[in-house]
Amino acid sequence: MLRVAAVAPDSLASGLGLARGDELLAIGERELGDFLDWEFLAADPAFLLHVRTAAGEEIEFDIERPEGLPLGVVLEPPKIRRCNNRCDFCFVDGNPAGARKVLWIRDDDYRLSFRYGNFATLSNLKDKDVRRILEYRLSPLYVSVHATDPAVRRSVLRNPKAPEILPQLEMFVAGGIRFHTQIVVVPGVNDGEVLEHTLADLYGLGAPVLSVSVVPVALTSYSKHDLVRAPTSAEAAAALGTVVRWAARARGERGTGWAYGSDELYQRAGEPFPSAEAYDGFEQVENGVGAVRYLEGLVRAEAGALPDLGGRRVLVLTGTAMGSLMPEVLAALEEATRARFECVTVENTYFGPAVTTAGLLGGADLGAALAGRPGYDLALLPAEAVNEDGLFVDDVPLGDLIGASPVPVRLSYHFTDALGAGEEAA
Ligand code: SF4
């Protein structure tokens, strides 16, 4: 059963009289279980929709609609599928006490993998989930593989019942499903020979495995440090060496890099990032793979359209991961706008200094960094650090930070979005 959260005004759904709170029960004979059923079954130009209204009346609508015209129904958010695993490096265990409720959810949901590119382990699939993935052609899926050796994978996931991933992937490949995959490298567990074998197995599945990213395990001050540690520089370099070798082979044989080290793997290994071309289509940029090169490319491509901000002083706050990489990006912005950009890297005191990404900075840390720095015309803060409710990860409201800041603040994903043509820094 699905419940309507809202109906767009002047839409087909509002014309039918559908309203918030109505339950969408079935299309034809098929029961509606979740948003995937709705999206796939309601894609037909004509169908019978069974509805129970908020008042309890059951109605059947005979719907016909011109191709491409949306119905105008917004569904209530889906119930997230929970995770059966207990990885030592789980981000949930890395939360400080008191973190907001949603941060404690261990989600492992193939539906969100398809819809949003969230990585899922597929270790909690039921037979009916498998059937749906095949019937609805949920492809590509984003899969956390970690290791193809069943014993090693069960150990990484801390789940003795996790099914073998290779036969699972083979079965889906036979059904036409493709994958982006990731391996979170835990030193001493799934690196070295295990990593080599995992990459070989995934490569052996052929073109349906579109990419594999190799990411060093990320820990906060609160993670289970007695059970898991981050790779040393030498361990990261060894893992990167394996990735680079497979990438060279894939490029020679398949014309794509296929295996990619995350930016953090390069940084831990002390190696420079490869060129933007090495990331092909930046398929896993959301997973921190090629994010720096992607940002540089965006800034270069859009810099020409930026306004003249001659003489203005712009403060850029970011995480410590980006500190050494910013000068080149900001130099391009300075050249395009004639403004003076100054970058300040902010240490994360909410999760701990080992967390270096800008998107996980708390409002308290960013606010403290702003407080001591009056005299700028504008401060750019990482937009990904604020959720849809306008809250930083530490629950500080963006509005409070702006109110207390001595500098006008804008959120920015890639600088040029906050310095758009026609806008001038206030
Ligand atoms: S798969 Fe592992 S890391 Fe992901 S939510 Fe489950 S326990 Fe946490």
Coordinates of C-alpha atoms and ligand atoms in Angstrom, one line a residue:
M1 CA 0.0 0.0 0.0
L2 CA 1.2 3.5 -0.9
R3 CA -0.1 6.7 0.6
V4 CA -0.4 10.0 -1.3
A5 CA 1.7 12.8 0.3
A6 CA 0.6 15.5 -2.1
V7 CA -1.2 16.1 -5.4
A8 CA 0.1 18.6 -7.9
P9 CA -2.4 21.4 -8.6
D10 CA -4.1 21.2 -12.0
S11 CA -2.7 17.7 -12.6
L12 CA -4.5 14.6 -13.8
A13 CA -4.5 13.3 -10.2
S14 CA -6.2 16.5 -8.9
G15 CA -8.7 16.3 -11.7
L16 CA -9.6 12.8 -10.6
G17 CA -10.1 14.0 -7.0
L18 CA -7.1 12.2 -5.5
A19 CA -5.9 13.9 -2.4
R20 CA -3.3 13.7 0.4
G21 CA -3.8 10.7 2.6
D22 CA -5.4 8.5 -0.1
E23 CA -4.1 5.0 -0.2
L24 CA -3.1 3.6 -3.6
L25 CA -3.9 -0.1 -3.3
A26 CA -3.5 -1.7 -6.7
I27 CA -3.1 -1.2 -10.4
G28 CA -5.2 -3.8 -12.2
E29 CA -4.6 -7.1 -10.3
R30 CA -1.1 -6.0 -9.1
E31 CA -0.9 -4.8 -5.5
L32 CA 1.1 -1.6 -5.0
G33 CA 3.9 -2.3 -2.4
D34 CA 6.2 0.6 -2.9
F35 CA 7.3 3.4 -5.2
L36 CA 8.9 1.0 -7.7
D37 CA 5.6 -0.7 -8.3
W38 CA 4.0 2.6 -8.7
E39 CA 6.6 3.9 -11.2
F40 CA 6.6 0.8 -13.3
L41 CA 3.0 -0.2 -13.3
A42 CA 1.7 3.4 -13.6
A43 CA 4.0 3.9 -16.6
D44 CA 1.3 2.4 -18.9
P45 CA -0.8 4.9 -20.8
A46 CA -4.0 3.2 -19.6
F47 CA -4.6 1.3 -16.3
L48 CA -7.2 0.7 -13.6
L49 CA -6.2 2.3 -10.2
H50 CA -7.7 1.0 -7.0
V51 CA -7.8 3.7 -4.3
R52 CA -9.0 3.9 -0.7
T53 CA -9.7 7.5 0.1
A54 CA -8.7 9.0 3.5
A55 CA -12.4 8.7 4.4
G56 CA -12.3 5.0 3.8
E57 CA -14.2 4.8 0.5
E58 CA -12.8 2.4 -2.1
I59 CA -12.8 3.7 -5.7
E60 CA -11.5 2.4 -9.0
F61 CA -10.3 4.9 -11.5
D62 CA -10.0 4.0 -15.2
I63 CA -7.1 6.1 -16.2
E64 CA -6.0 7.1 -19.6
R65 CA -3.4 9.7 -20.2
P66 CA -1.4 11.2 -23.0
E67 CA 2.1 9.7 -23.2
G68 CA 4.6 11.6 -21.0
L69 CA 2.0 13.4 -19.0
P70 CA 2.7 12.8 -15.3
L71 CA -0.2 12.0 -13.0
G72 CA 0.9 14.5 -10.4
V73 CA 1.0 12.3 -7.4
V74 CA 3.7 12.7 -4.7
L75 CA 4.1 9.6 -2.6
E76 CA 5.0 9.4 1.1
P77 CA 8.7 8.5 1.5
P78 CA 9.4 4.8 1.4
K79 CA 10.1 2.7 4.5
I80 CA 13.9 2.1 4.2
R81 CA 15.1 -1.5 4.0
R82 CA 17.4 -2.1 7.0
C83 CA 20.8 -3.7 6.9
N84 CA 21.5 -7.3 8.2
N85 CA 25.3 -6.6 8.5
R86 CA 27.4 -5.1 11.2
C87 CA 30.6 -3.9 9.4
D88 CA 33.3 -2.8 11.8
F89 CA 33.6 0.4 9.8
C90 CA 29.9 1.2 9.7
F91 CA 29.2 4.9 9.6
V92 CA 26.5 4.4 12.2
D93 CA 29.0 3.3 14.8
G94 CA 31.0 6.4 13.9
N95 CA 28.3 8.7 15.1
P96 CA 28.8 10.8 18.2
A97 CA 26.3 10.3 21.0
G98 CA 23.2 12.5 20.4
A99 CA 23.5 12.5 16.6
R100 CA 20.0 12.9 15.1
K101 CA 17.8 9.9 14.6
V102 CA 18.2 9.5 10.9
L103 CA 21.9 9.1 11.2
W104 CA 21.5 5.9 13.1
I105 CA 19.7 4.1 10.3
R106 CA 21.7 1.3 8.7
D107 CA 20.1 1.2 5.3
D108 CA 20.8 -1.5 2.7
D109 CA 18.1 -1.0 0.1
Y110 CA 18.4 -2.2 -3.5
R111 CA 15.6 0.2 -4.4
L112 CA 17.5 3.2 -3.3
S113 CA 20.6 1.7 -5.0
F114 CA 18.7 1.8 -8.3
R115 CA 16.9 5.2 -7.7
Y116 CA 19.7 7.2 -6.1
G117 CA 22.9 5.3 -6.6
N118 CA 23.2 4.4 -2.9
F119 CA 25.5 1.4 -2.5
A120 CA 23.8 -1.8 -1.2
T121 CA 25.3 -5.2 -0.3
L122 CA 22.4 -7.3 -1.7
S123 CA 22.8 -9.5 1.4
N124 CA 19.2 -8.9 2.5
L125 CA 17.4 -9.8 -0.7
K126 CA 14.4 -12.0 -0.6
D127 CA 13.2 -14.1 -3.5
K128 CA 10.6 -11.5 -4.4
D129 CA 13.2 -8.8 -4.4
V130 CA 15.2 -10.8 -6.9
R131 CA 12.2 -11.2 -9.1
R132 CA 11.4 -7.5 -9.0
I133 CA 15.0 -6.5 -9.9
L134 CA 14.8 -8.8 -12.9
E135 CA 11.2 -7.9 -13.9
Y136 CA 11.6 -4.1 -13.5
R137 CA 15.1 -4.2 -14.9
L138 CA 16.6 -2.3 -12.0
S139 CA 19.8 -1.4 -13.7
P140 CA 22.4 -0.3 -13.0
L141 CA 22.6 -1.2 -9.4
Y142 CA 25.3 0.1 -7.1
V143 CA 26.8 -2.8 -5.1
S144 CA 29.2 -3.0 -2.2
V145 CA 31.2 -6.1 -3.0
H146 CA 34.2 -5.6 -0.7
A147 CA 35.4 -9.2 -1.5
T148 CA 34.2 -12.0 -3.7
D149 CA 35.7 -14.7 -1.4
P150 CA 32.6 -15.6 0.6
A151 CA 34.4 -16.1 3.9
V152 CA 36.2 -12.8 3.6
R153 CA 33.1 -11.0 2.6
R154 CA 31.1 -12.4 5.5
S155 CA 33.9 -11.3 7.8
V156 CA 33.9 -7.8 6.4
L157 CA 30.1 -7.6 6.7
R158 CA 30.1 -9.4 10.0
N159 CA 27.3 -11.4 8.6
P160 CA 27.8 -15.2 8.6
K161 CA 24.6 -15.6 6.6
A162 CA 25.5 -13.2 3.8
P163 CA 24.9 -15.0 0.5
E164 CA 27.8 -15.4 -2.0
I165 CA 28.1 -12.3 -4.1
L166 CA 29.6 -13.8 -7.2
P167 CA 26.7 -16.2 -8.0
Q168 CA 24.3 -13.4 -7.2
L169 CA 25.9 -11.0 -9.6
E170 CA 26.2 -13.8 -12.3
M171 CA 22.5 -14.5 -12.0
F172 CA 21.6 -10.8 -12.4
V173 CA 24.0 -10.4 -15.2
A174 CA 22.2 -13.2 -17.0
G175 CA 19.0 -11.3 -16.5
G176 CA 20.5 -8.1 -18.1
I177 CA 21.3 -6.2 -15.0
R178 CA 24.5 -4.0 -14.9
F179 CA 26.4 -2.8 -11.9
H180 CA 28.7 -0.1 -10.5
T181 CA 30.6 -1.7 -7.6
Q182 CA 32.7 -0.6 -4.8
I183 CA 35.3 -2.2 -2.5
V184 CA 36.0 -0.6 0.8
V185 CA 39.5 -1.7 1.6
V186 CA 40.1 -2.8 5.2
P187 CA 43.8 -3.4 5.8
G188 CA 44.7 -7.0 6.5
V189 CA 41.3 -8.2 5.6
N190 CA 40.4 -7.6 2.0
D191 CA 43.5 -5.9 0.5
G192 CA 46.6 -7.7 -1.0
E193 CA 45.8 -11.0 -2.7
V194 CA 42.1 -10.7 -1.7
L195 CA 41.8 -7.4 -3.6
E196 CA 43.5 -8.9 -6.6
H197 CA 41.1 -11.9 -6.7
T198 CA 38.1 -9.7 -6.2
L199 CA 39.1 -7.5 -9.1
A200 CA 39.8 -10.5 -11.2
D201 CA 36.4 -12.0 -10.4
L202 CA 34.5 -8.8 -11.1
Y203 CA 36.5 -8.3 -14.4
G204 CA 35.6 -11.8 -15.3
L205 CA 31.9 -10.9 -15.2
G206 CA 32.5 -8.8 -18.3
A207 CA 31.0 -5.6 -19.5
P208 CA 28.0 -5.7 -17.2
V209 CA 30.2 -4.7 -14.3
L210 CA 30.5 -1.1 -15.5
S211 CA 33.0 0.1 -12.9
V212 CA 34.6 -0.7 -9.6
S213 CA 35.8 1.9 -7.1
V214 CA 38.4 1.1 -4.4
V215 CA 37.9 3.2 -1.3
P216 CA 40.0 3.1 1.9
V217 CA 38.0 2.5 5.0
A218 CA 36.8 5.8 6.6
L219 CA 36.6 6.1 10.3
T220 CA 35.6 8.7 12.8
S221 CA 36.8 9.3 16.4
Y222 CA 33.9 7.1 17.5
S223 CA 34.4 4.1 15.2
K224 CA 35.4 0.6 16.5
H225 CA 39.2 1.3 16.5
D226 CA 39.8 -1.9 18.5
L227 CA 38.5 -3.8 15.5
V228 CA 39.4 -1.8 12.4
R229 CA 42.0 0.7 11.3
A230 CA 42.6 2.9 8.4
P231 CA 45.3 1.8 5.9
T232 CA 48.8 3.2 6.2
S233 CA 50.3 5.1 3.4
A234 CA 52.2 2.0 2.2
E235 CA 49.0 -0.1 2.3
A236 CA 47.1 2.5 0.4
A237 CA 49.9 2.7 -2.2
A238 CA 49.8 -1.1 -2.6
A239 CA 46.0 -1.1 -3.1
L240 CA 46.3 1.8 -5.5
G241 CA 49.0 -0.1 -7.4
T242 CA 46.6 -3.0 -7.9
V243 CA 43.8 -0.7 -9.1
V244 CA 46.1 1.1 -11.5
R245 CA 47.3 -2.2 -13.0
W246 CA 43.7 -3.4 -13.5
A247 CA 42.7 0.0 -14.9
A248 CA 45.5 -0.2 -17.5
R249 CA 44.4 -3.7 -18.5
A250 CA 40.8 -2.7 -18.8
R251 CA 41.7 0.4 -20.9
G252 CA 43.7 -1.7 -23.3
E253 CA 41.1 -4.5 -23.6
R254 CA 37.8 -2.6 -23.1
G255 CA 38.6 1.0 -23.8
T256 CA 37.6 2.2 -20.3
G257 CA 39.5 2.5 -17.0
W258 CA 36.9 0.4 -15.2
A259 CA 38.8 0.3 -11.9
Y260 CA 39.2 3.6 -10.1
G261 CA 40.8 4.6 -6.8
S262 CA 38.9 7.1 -4.7
D263 CA 40.4 10.5 -4.2
E264 CA 41.1 9.5 -0.6
L265 CA 43.0 6.4 -1.7
Y266 CA 45.3 8.6 -3.8
Q267 CA 45.7 11.1 -0.9
R268 CA 46.5 8.3 1.6
A269 CA 49.0 6.8 -0.9
G270 CA 50.6 10.2 -1.4
E271 CA 50.1 9.9 -5.1
P272 CA 48.8 12.7 -7.5
F273 CA 45.4 12.3 -9.0
P274 CA 45.3 11.1 -12.6
S275 CA 44.0 13.4 -15.3
A276 CA 40.2 14.0 -15.8
E277 CA 40.2 11.6 -18.8
A278 CA 41.3 8.7 -16.6
Y279 CA 37.9 8.9 -14.8
D280 CA 36.0 8.4 -18.1
G281 CA 32.4 9.6 -17.4
F282 CA 33.0 10.3 -13.6
E283 CA 30.5 7.5 -13.0
Q284 CA 31.4 7.3 -9.3
V285 CA 32.1 10.9 -8.5
E286 CA 29.4 10.8 -5.8
N287 CA 31.5 8.1 -4.1
G288 CA 34.5 10.4 -3.9
V289 CA 36.1 9.0 -7.1
G290 CA 37.5 11.8 -9.2
A291 CA 35.7 14.6 -7.3
V292 CA 38.7 16.9 -7.4
R293 CA 39.2 16.6 -11.1
Y294 CA 35.5 16.9 -11.7
L295 CA 35.4 20.1 -9.7
E296 CA 38.4 21.5 -11.5
G297 CA 36.7 20.8 -14.8
L298 CA 33.4 22.4 -13.8
V299 CA 35.2 25.6 -12.6
R300 CA 37.2 25.8 -15.9
A301 CA 34.1 25.2 -18.0
E302 CA 32.0 27.8 -16.2
A303 CA 34.6 30.4 -15.2
G304 CA 34.2 32.4 -18.4
A305 CA 30.5 33.1 -17.5
L306 CA 31.3 34.5 -14.1
P307 CA 30.8 38.2 -13.3
D308 CA 33.6 40.6 -12.7
L309 CA 34.1 40.8 -8.9
G310 CA 37.2 42.9 -9.1
G311 CA 38.6 43.7 -5.7
R312 CA 36.2 41.6 -3.7
R313 CA 37.5 39.3 -1.0
V314 CA 35.9 35.8 -1.0
L315 CA 36.5 33.4 1.8
V316 CA 36.2 29.7 1.0
L317 CA 35.6 27.2 3.9
T318 CA 36.3 23.5 3.2
G319 CA 37.4 20.3 4.8
T320 CA 41.0 19.4 5.4
A321 CA 41.0 17.0 2.5
M322 CA 40.8 19.8 0.0
G323 CA 43.2 22.2 1.5
S324 CA 46.3 21.4 -0.5
L325 CA 44.2 21.0 -3.7
M326 CA 42.4 24.3 -3.6
P327 CA 45.1 26.8 -4.8
E328 CA 44.8 25.6 -8.4
V329 CA 41.0 25.7 -8.4
L330 CA 40.9 29.1 -6.8
A331 CA 43.5 30.5 -9.1
A332 CA 41.2 29.8 -12.0
L333 CA 38.4 31.6 -10.2
E334 CA 40.6 34.6 -9.4
E335 CA 41.6 34.9 -13.0
A336 CA 38.0 34.7 -14.2
T337 CA 36.5 37.1 -11.6
R338 CA 39.4 39.3 -10.5
A339 CA 38.2 38.6 -6.9
R340 CA 40.6 37.5 -4.2
F341 CA 39.8 34.0 -2.9
E342 CA 41.2 32.8 0.4
C343 CA 40.7 29.2 1.5
V344 CA 40.5 28.1 5.1
T345 CA 40.4 24.4 5.9
V346 CA 38.2 23.6 8.9
E347 CA 39.0 20.7 11.2
N348 CA 36.0 18.4 12.0
T349 CA 35.5 18.4 15.8
Y350 CA 32.1 16.7 15.4
F351 CA 33.3 13.4 14.0
G352 CA 37.0 13.9 14.7
P353 CA 39.9 15.2 12.7
A354 CA 40.2 12.0 10.6
V355 CA 37.0 13.0 8.8
T356 CA 38.3 15.4 6.2
T357 CA 35.4 15.8 3.8
A358 CA 33.7 19.2 3.6
G359 CA 30.2 17.6 3.4
L360 CA 30.5 16.3 7.0
L361 CA 31.5 19.5 8.6
G362 CA 29.2 20.7 11.4
G363 CA 27.7 24.1 11.7
A364 CA 29.6 24.8 14.9
D365 CA 33.0 24.2 13.3
L366 CA 32.1 26.3 10.3
G367 CA 30.5 29.0 12.5
A368 CA 33.7 29.2 14.6
A369 CA 35.8 29.5 11.5
L370 CA 33.7 32.4 10.3
A371 CA 33.6 34.2 13.6
G372 CA 37.2 35.0 13.6
R373 CA 37.3 36.3 10.1
P374 CA 35.4 39.6 9.4
G375 CA 36.4 41.8 6.5
Y376 CA 35.4 39.5 3.7
D377 CA 32.7 40.4 1.1
L378 CA 31.4 36.8 0.9
A379 CA 32.0 33.4 2.4
L380 CA 31.3 30.2 0.4
L381 CA 30.4 27.2 2.5
P382 CA 30.0 23.6 1.3
A383 CA 26.4 23.2 0.3
E384 CA 26.5 19.4 0.8
A385 CA 27.0 20.0 4.5
V386 CA 23.4 21.2 4.8
N387 CA 20.4 18.9 4.5
E388 CA 17.0 19.6 3.0
D389 CA 15.8 20.9 6.4
G390 CA 18.5 23.5 6.5
L391 CA 20.5 21.7 9.2
F392 CA 24.1 20.9 9.4
V393 CA 25.1 17.4 10.6
D394 CA 25.4 18.6 14.2
D395 CA 21.8 20.1 14.0
V396 CA 23.0 23.7 13.9
P397 CA 20.5 25.5 11.6
L398 CA 21.9 27.3 8.6
G399 CA 19.9 30.3 9.6
D400 CA 21.6 30.6 12.9
L401 CA 25.0 30.4 11.3
I402 CA 24.1 33.1 8.8
G403 CA 22.7 35.3 11.6
A404 CA 25.9 35.1 13.6
S405 CA 28.3 35.3 10.7
P406 CA 30.3 38.6 10.3
V407 CA 30.4 37.8 6.6
P408 CA 27.6 37.3 4.0
V409 CA 27.3 33.5 3.5
R410 CA 26.4 31.5 0.4
L411 CA 26.2 27.7 0.1
S412 CA 28.1 26.4 -2.9
Y413 CA 28.7 22.9 -4.5
H414 CA 31.3 24.0 -7.0
F415 CA 31.9 27.8 -6.5
T416 CA 30.6 28.8 -9.9
D417 CA 27.1 28.0 -8.8
A418 CA 27.3 30.7 -6.0
L419 CA 29.1 33.2 -8.2
G420 CA 26.8 32.9 -11.2
A421 CA 26.7 35.3 -14.1
G422 CA 24.7 38.4 -13.3
E423 CA 25.2 38.0 -9.6
E424 CA 27.6 40.2 -7.6
A425 CA 28.9 39.4 -4.2
A426 CA 27.1 41.6 -1.7
Ligands
SF4_1 S1 26.4 -2.6 5.0 FE1 27.9 -2.3 6.7 S2 28.4 -0.1 6.5 FE2 26.5 -0.4 5.3 S3 24.9 0.1 6.8 FE3 25.2 -2.1 6.9 S4 26.7 -2.4 8.6 FE4 26.7 -0.2 8.0

